[in-house]
Coordinates of C-alpha atoms and ligand atoms in Angstrom, one line a residue:
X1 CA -24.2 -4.0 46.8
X2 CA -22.7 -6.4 49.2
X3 CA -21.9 -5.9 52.8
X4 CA -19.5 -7.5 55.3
X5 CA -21.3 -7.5 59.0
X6 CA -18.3 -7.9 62.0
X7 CA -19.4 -8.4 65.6
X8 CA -16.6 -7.9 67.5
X9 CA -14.9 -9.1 70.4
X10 CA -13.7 -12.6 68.9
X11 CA -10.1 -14.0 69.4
X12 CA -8.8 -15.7 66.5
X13 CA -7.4 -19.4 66.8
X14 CA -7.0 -21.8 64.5
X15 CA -5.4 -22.3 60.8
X16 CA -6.0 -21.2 57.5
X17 CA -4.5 -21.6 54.2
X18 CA -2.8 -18.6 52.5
X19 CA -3.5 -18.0 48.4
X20 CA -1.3 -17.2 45.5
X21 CA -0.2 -13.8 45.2
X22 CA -2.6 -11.3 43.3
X23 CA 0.3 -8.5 42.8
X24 CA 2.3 -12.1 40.8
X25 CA -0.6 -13.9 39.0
X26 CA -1.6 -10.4 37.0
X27 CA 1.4 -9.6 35.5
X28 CA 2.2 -13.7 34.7
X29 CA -1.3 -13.7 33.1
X30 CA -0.5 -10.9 31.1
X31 CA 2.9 -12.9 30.2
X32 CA 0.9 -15.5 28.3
X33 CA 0.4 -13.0 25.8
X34 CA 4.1 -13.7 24.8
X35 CA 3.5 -16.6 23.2
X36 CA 1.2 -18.9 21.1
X37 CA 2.2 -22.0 23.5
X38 CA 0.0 -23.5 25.6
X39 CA 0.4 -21.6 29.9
X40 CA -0.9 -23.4 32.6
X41 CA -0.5 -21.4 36.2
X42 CA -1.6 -23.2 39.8
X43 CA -2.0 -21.5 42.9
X44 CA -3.8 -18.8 41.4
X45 CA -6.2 -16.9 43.9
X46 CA -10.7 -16.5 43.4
X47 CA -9.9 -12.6 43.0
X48 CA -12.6 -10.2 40.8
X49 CA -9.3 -8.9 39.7
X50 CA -8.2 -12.7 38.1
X51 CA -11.8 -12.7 36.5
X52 CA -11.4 -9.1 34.9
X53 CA -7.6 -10.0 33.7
X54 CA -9.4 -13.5 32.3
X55 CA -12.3 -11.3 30.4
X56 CA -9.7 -9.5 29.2
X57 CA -7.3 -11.7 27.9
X58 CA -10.1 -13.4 25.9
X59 CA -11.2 -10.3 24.6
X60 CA -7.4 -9.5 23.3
X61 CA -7.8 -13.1 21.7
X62 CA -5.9 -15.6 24.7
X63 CA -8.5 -18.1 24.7
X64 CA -8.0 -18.4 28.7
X65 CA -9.7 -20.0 31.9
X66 CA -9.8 -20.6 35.2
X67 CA -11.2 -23.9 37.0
X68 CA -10.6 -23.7 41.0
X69 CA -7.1 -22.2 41.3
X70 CA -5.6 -23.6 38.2
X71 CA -5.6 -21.1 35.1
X72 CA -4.8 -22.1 31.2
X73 CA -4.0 -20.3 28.7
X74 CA -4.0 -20.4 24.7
X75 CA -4.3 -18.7 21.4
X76 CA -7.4 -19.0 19.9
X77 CA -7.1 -16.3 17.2
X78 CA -5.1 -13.0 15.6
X79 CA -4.3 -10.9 18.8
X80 CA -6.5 -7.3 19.0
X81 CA -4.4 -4.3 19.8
X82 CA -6.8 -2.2 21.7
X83 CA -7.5 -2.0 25.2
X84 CA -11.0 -0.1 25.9
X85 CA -11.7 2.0 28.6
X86 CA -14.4 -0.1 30.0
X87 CA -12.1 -2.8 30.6
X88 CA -8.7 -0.5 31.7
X89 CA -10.9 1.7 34.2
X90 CA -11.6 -1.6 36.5
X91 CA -8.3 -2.5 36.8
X92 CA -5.0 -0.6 36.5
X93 CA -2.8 -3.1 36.3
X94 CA -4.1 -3.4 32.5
X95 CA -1.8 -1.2 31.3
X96 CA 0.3 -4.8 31.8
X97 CA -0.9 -5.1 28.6
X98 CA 1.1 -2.6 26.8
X99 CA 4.4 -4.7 27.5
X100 CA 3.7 -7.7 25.5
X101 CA 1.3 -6.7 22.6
X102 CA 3.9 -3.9 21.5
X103 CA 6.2 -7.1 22.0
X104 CA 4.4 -9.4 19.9
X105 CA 2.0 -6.6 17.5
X106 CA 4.5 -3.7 17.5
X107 CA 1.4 -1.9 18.8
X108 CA -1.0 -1.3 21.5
X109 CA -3.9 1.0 22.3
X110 CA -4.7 1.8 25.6
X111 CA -7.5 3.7 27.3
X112 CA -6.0 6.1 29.7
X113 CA -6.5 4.2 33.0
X114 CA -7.3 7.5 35.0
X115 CA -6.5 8.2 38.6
X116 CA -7.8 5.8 41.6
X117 CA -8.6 6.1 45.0
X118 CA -5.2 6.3 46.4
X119 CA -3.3 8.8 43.7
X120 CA -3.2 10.2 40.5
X121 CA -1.1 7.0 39.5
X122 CA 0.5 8.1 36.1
X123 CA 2.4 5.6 33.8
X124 CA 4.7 8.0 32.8
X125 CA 8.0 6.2 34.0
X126 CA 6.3 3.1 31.6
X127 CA 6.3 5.2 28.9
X128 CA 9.6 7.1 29.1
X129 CA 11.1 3.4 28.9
X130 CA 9.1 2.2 25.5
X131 CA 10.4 5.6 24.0
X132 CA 13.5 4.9 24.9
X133 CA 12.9 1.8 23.2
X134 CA 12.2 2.6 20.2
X135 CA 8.6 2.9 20.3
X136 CA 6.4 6.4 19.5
X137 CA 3.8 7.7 21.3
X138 CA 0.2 9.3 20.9
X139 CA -2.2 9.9 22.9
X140 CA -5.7 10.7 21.1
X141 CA -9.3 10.6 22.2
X142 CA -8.4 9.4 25.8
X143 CA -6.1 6.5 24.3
X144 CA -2.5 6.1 24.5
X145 CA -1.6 4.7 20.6
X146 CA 1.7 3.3 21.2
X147 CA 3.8 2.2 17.5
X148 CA 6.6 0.3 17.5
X149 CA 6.4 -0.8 13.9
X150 CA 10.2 -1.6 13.4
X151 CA 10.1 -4.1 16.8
X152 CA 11.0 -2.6 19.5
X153 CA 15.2 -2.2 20.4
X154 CA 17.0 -3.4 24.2
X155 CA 18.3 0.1 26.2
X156 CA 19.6 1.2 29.2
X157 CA 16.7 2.6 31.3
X158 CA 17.1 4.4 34.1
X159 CA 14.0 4.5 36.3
X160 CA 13.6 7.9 38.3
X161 CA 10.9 5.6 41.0
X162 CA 11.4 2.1 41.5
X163 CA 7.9 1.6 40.4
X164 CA 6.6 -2.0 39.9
X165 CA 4.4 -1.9 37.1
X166 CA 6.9 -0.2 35.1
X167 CA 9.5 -2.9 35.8
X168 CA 7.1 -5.6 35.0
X169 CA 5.9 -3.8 31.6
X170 CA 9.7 -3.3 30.6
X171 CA 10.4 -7.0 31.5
X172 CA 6.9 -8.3 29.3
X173 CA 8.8 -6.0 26.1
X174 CA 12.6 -6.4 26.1
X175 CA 12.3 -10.5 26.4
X176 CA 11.4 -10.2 22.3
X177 CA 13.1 -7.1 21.8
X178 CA 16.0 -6.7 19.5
X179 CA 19.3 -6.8 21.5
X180 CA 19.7 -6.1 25.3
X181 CA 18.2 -4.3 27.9
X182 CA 19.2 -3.0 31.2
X183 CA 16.4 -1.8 34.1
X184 CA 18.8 1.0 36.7
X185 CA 16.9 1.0 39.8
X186 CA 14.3 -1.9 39.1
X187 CA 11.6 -2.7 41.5
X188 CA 12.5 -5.4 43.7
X189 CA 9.6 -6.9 44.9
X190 CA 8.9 -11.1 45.0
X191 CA 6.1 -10.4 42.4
X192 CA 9.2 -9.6 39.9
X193 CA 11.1 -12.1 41.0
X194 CA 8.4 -14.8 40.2
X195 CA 7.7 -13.4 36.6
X196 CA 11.1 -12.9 35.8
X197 CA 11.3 -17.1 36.6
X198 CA 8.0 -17.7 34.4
X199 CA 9.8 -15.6 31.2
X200 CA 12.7 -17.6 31.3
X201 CA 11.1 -21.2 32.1
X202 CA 9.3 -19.4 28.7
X203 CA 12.8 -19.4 27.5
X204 CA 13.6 -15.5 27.9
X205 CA 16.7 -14.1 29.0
X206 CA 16.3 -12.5 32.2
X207 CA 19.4 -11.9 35.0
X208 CA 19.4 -10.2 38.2
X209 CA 15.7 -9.8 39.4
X210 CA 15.2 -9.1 42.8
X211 CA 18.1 -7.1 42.6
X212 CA 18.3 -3.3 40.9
X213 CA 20.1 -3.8 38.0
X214 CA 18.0 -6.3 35.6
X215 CA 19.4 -7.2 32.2
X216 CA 17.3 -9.1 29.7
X217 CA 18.4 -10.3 26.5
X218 CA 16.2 -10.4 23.8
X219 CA 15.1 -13.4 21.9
X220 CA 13.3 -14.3 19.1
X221 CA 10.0 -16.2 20.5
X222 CA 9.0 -17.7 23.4
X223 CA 7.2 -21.1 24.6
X224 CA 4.4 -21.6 27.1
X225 CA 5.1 -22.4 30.4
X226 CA 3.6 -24.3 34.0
X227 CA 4.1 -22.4 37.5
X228 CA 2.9 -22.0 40.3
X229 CA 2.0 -18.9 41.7
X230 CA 4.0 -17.3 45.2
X231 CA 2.1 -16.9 47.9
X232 CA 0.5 -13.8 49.0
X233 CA 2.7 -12.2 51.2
X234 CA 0.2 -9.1 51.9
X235 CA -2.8 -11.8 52.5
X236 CA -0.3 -13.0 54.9
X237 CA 0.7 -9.9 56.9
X238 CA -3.5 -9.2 56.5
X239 CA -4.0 -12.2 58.7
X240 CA -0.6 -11.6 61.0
X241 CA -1.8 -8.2 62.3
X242 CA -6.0 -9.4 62.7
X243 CA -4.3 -11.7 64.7
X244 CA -2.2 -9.4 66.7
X245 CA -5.4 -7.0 67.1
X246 CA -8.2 -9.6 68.4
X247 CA -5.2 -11.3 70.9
X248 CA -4.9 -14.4 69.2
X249 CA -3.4 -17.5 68.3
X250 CA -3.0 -19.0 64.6
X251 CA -1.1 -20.7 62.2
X252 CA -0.9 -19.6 58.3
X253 CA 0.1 -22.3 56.0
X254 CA 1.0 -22.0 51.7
X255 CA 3.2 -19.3 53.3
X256 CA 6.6 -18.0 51.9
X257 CA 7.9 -15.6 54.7
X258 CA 10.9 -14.7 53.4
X259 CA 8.8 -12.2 51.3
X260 CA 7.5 -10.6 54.2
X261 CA 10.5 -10.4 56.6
X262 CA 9.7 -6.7 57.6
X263 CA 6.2 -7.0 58.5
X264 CA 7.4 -9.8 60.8
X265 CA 10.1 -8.2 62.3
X266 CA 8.0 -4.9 63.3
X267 CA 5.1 -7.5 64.6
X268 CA 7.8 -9.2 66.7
X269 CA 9.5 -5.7 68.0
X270 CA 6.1 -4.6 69.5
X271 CA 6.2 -8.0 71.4
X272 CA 4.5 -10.7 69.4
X273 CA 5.2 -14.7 69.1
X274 CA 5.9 -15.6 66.0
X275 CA 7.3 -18.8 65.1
X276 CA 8.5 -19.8 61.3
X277 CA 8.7 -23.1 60.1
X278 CA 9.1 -24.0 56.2
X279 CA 6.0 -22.6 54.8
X280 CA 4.0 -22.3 57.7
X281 CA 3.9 -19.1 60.4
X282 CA 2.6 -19.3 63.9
X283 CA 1.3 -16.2 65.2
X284 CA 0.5 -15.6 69.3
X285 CA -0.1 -13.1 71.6
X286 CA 1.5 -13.2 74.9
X287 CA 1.2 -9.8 75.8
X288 CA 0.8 -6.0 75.2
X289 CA 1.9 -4.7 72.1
X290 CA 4.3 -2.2 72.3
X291 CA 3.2 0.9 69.7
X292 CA 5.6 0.6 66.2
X293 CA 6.3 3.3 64.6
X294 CA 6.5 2.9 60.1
X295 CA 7.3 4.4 57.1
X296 CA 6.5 2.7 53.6
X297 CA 9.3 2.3 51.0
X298 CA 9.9 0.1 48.3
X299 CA 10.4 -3.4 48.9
X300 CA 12.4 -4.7 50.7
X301 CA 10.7 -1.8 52.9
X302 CA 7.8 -1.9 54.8
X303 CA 4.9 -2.1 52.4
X304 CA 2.6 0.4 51.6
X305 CA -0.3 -2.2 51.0
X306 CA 0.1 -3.1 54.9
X307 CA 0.0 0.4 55.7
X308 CA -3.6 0.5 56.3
X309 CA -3.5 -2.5 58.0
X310 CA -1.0 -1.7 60.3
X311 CA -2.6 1.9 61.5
X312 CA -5.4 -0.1 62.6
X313 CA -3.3 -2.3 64.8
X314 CA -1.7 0.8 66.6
X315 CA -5.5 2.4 67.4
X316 CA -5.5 -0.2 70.0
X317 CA -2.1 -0.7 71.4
X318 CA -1.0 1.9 74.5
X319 CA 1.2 4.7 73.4
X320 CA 1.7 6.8 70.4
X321 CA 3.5 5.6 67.4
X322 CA 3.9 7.4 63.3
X323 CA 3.1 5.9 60.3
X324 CA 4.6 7.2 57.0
X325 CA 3.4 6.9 53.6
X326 CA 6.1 7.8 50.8
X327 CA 4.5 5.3 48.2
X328 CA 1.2 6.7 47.2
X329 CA 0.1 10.5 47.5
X330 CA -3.4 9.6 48.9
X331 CA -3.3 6.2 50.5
X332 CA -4.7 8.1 53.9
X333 CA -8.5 7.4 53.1
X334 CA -9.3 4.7 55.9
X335 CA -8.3 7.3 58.4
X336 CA -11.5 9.0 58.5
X337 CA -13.4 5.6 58.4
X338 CA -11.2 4.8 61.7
X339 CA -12.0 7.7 63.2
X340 CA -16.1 6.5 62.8
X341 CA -15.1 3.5 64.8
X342 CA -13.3 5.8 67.9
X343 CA -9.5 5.6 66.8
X344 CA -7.7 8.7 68.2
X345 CA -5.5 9.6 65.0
X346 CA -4.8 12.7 63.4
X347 CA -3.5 13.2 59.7
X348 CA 0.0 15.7 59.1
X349 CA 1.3 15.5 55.6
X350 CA 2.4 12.2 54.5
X351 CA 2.0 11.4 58.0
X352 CA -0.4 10.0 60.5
X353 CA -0.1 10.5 64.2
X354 CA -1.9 7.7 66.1
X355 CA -3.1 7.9 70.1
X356 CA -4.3 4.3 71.2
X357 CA -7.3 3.6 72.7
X358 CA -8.6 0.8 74.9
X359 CA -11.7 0.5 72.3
X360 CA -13.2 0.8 69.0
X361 CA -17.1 1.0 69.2
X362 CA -18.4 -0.7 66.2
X363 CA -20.2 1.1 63.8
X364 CA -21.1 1.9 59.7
X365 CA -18.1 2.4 57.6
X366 CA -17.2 2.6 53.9
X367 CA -14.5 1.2 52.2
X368 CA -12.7 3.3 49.8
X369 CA -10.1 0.9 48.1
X370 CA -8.6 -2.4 48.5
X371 CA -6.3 -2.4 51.6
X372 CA -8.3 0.1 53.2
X373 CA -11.3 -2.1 53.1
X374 CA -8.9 -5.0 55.0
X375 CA -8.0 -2.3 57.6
X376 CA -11.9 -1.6 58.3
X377 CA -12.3 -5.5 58.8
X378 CA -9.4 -5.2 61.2
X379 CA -10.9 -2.5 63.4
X380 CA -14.2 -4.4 62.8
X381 CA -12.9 -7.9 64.5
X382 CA -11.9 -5.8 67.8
X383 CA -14.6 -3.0 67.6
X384 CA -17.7 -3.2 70.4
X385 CA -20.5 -4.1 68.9
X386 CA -21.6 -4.4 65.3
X387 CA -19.7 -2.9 62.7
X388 CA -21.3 -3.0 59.2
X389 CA -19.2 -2.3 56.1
X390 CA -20.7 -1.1 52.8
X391 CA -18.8 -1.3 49.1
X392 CA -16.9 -4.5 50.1
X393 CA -16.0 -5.1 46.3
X394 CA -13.0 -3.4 46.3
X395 CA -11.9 -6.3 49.1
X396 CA -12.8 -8.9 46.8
X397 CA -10.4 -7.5 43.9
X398 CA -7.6 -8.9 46.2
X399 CA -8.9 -11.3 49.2
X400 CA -9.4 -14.3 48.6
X401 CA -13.3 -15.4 50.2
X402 CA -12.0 -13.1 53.5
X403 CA -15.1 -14.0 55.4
X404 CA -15.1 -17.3 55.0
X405 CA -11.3 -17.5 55.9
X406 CA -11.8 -15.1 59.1
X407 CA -15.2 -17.0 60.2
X408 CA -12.9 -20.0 60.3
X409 CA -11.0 -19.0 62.9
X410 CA -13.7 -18.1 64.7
X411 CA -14.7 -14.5 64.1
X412 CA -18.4 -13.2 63.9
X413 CA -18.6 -12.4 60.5
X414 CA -20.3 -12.3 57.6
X415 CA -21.8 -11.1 53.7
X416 CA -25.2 -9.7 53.6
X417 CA -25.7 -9.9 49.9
X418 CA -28.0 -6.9 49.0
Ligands
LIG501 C1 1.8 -2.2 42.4 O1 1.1 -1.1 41.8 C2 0.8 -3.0 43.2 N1 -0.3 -3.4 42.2 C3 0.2 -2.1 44.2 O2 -0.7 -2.9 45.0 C4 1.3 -1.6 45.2 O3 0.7 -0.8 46.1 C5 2.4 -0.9 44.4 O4 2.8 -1.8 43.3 C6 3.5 -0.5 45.2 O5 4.1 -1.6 45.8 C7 0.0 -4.5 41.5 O6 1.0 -5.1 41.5 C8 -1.2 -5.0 40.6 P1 4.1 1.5 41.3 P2 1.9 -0.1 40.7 O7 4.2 1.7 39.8 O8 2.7 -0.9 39.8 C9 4.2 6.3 41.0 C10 -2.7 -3.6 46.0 O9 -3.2 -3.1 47.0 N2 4.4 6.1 39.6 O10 5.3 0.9 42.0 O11 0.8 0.8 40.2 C11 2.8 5.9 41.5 O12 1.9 7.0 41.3 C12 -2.1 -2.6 45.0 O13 -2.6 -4.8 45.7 C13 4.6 7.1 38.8 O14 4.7 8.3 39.2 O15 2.8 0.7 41.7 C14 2.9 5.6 42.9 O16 2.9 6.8 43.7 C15 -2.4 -1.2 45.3 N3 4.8 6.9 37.5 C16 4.3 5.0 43.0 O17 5.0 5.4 41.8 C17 4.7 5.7 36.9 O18 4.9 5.6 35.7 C18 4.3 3.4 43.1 O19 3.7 3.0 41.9 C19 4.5 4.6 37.7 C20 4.3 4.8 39.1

């Protein structure tokens, strides 16, 4: 398996380009199921997790592809309704899939996903909503058989967690469903902001996304559709903290930072330059950062995919600050890997008590999912000395070619393909 080798000590000047957002272009993939029109999508990021959605829309029957960043596709024959395991296991956000094949089949079966690194991650709020409607469940031989034979029927549902994925599976079924249906405490996030604009450019009925009251009324079919993906506004606070942490200087462009407005207000409270201009963010530092305390919470909240990112950032600022993780159950797993490279930070609950220190010493360190893999090549950039991490494929599920982007401005880094 691939490694990432870091030798740190490296300011980082310079520019870089930002992708399209890998939390958007899955569930807009899994859109294109909706329809036997032609989709085209740009901006789409060179993620493993693009290339598993891709193998998996072709083996459900989209006849799909990617060349560079641009993504088509289009029926090529009678849609399969089962998801296997070997296919959901890689990649949670499969169970995308349920949305529009009980939309378009009236059925769907899924393998169980099962839990991941950072919690148990159940899809029970997705479920409660296709009950509600209309649809019946069973789950059999680690498979969730989901019937909605009549078509499924627009409802009010209620949503005990703003949870993302359920929003986005609700949104993929009501568009064809039979009458109208409201989403009570929908997520909020850009992501479900820029599907909900690809299902109507489709020609679906979607008001109020962004917002947590959705209402989508149903129609009868829906056409293909061109868009480009948003920008990746977790890339981009990735890149905004490695910055902060090595005492640089850089500009990020293909930026949209009105989707990351917290991350850049905390970054600016503990004493950073940052300065904003259309779709481009300078990022400078002038001087000692003051420690930040954070708690994750849905969006607009801090996020809990910068959470990782942003404890590694305090192990080397002066002071003691908090960080609080309300999301996930187990999102705390880089803590320990941290502690290998010398940060002084204790675990409490859902919260993490962090002492800074005036080094990291580089060293070997695993990575244990996706953004704590981006917090290890945080610590890496600053640490003494040569820091060496092992299982870097969960970081290519959602960075687009990371090394290549950080050795451009300047860091010592690099793959050791073993
Ligand atoms: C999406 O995951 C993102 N993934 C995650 O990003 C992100 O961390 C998360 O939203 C929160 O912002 C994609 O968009 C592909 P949730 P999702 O449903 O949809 C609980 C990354 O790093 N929950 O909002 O799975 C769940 O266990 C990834 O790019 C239920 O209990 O997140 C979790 O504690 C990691 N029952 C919380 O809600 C359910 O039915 C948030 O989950 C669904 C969720």
């Amino acid at each position: 398996m691939d490694k990432i080798v870091v030798h740190g000590g490296e300011r980082l000047h310079g520019s870089i380009k930002m992708s399209g957002s890998k939390n958007s272009a899955l569930p807009i993939l899994f859109a294109t199921l909706l329809t036997n029109d032609k989709c085209k999508m740009t901006n789409v990021p060179d993620l493993a997790d693009i290339k598993t959605t891709i193998d998996f829309l072709n083996f459900i029957g989209k006849k799909t592809s990617k060349k560079l960043n641009i993504v088509i596709a289009e029926e090529s024959s009678k849609l399969n309704h089962i998801a296997p395991y070997d296919l959901v296991r890689k990649m949670r956000a499969s169970v995308l899939v349920m949305g529009p094949l009980l939309a378009r089949l009236g059925k769907v079966d899924v393998s169980l996903p099962g839990g991941c690194a950072i919690g148990a991650r159940p899809i029970d709020i997705h479920l409660e909503a296709f009950k509600k409607m209309g649809a019946t469940i069973e789950l059999k031989e680690g498979y969730i058989k989901i019937f909605a034979e009549k078509g499924l029927t627009g409802a009010d549902i209620e949503f005990r967690f703003a949870s993302v994925g359920a929003t986005e599976n609700v949104l993929l079924a009501s568009v064809l469903a039979k009458g109208t249906t409201r989403i009570i405490n929908a997520a909020k996030e850009p992501e479900i902001q820029d599907l909900a604009v690809v299902l109507n450019e489709m020609g679906a009925k979607v008001s109020g996304a962004g917002t947590a009251i959705i209402t989508i009324e149903g129609v009868e079919s829906l056409s293909g559709f061109c868009h480009s993906i948003i920008s990746d506004r977790i890339e981009t606070a990735t890149y905004m903290i490695a910055t902060a942490m090595t005492k640089g200087n850089v500009t990020l462009t293909n930026v949209q930072p009105e989707h990351l407005q917290i991350v850049i207000d905390k970054l600016i409270e503990s004493g950073l330059e940052i300065k904003i201009s259309n779709n481009e963010i300078n990022i400078k530092w002038v001087k000692p950062l003051k420690p930040i305390n954070i708690k994750t919470e849905i969006y607009p909240g801090f996020p809990t995919d910068i959470q990782a990112q942003w404890m590694a950032l305090m192990c080397l600022i002066q002071g003691n600050s908090i960080v609080e993780e309300t999301v996930f159950e187990n999102r705390f797993l880089h803590v320990c890997e941290l502690q290998r490279l010398g940060a002084n930070i204790k675990i409490d609950g859902k919260n993490v008590y962090i002492t800074g220190v005036d080094n990291l010493s580089g060293a070997p360190v695993m990575v244990s999912d996706l953004r704590a893999g981006a917090a290890l090549v945080l610590a890496g950039l600053c640490a003494n000395g040569k820091t060496e991490i092992s299982r870097i494929y969960h970081l290519d599920r959602g960075y687009d070619s990371l090394e290549k982007k950080f050795s451009k401005l300047g860091a010592n880094i690099r793959r050791i393909k073993e």
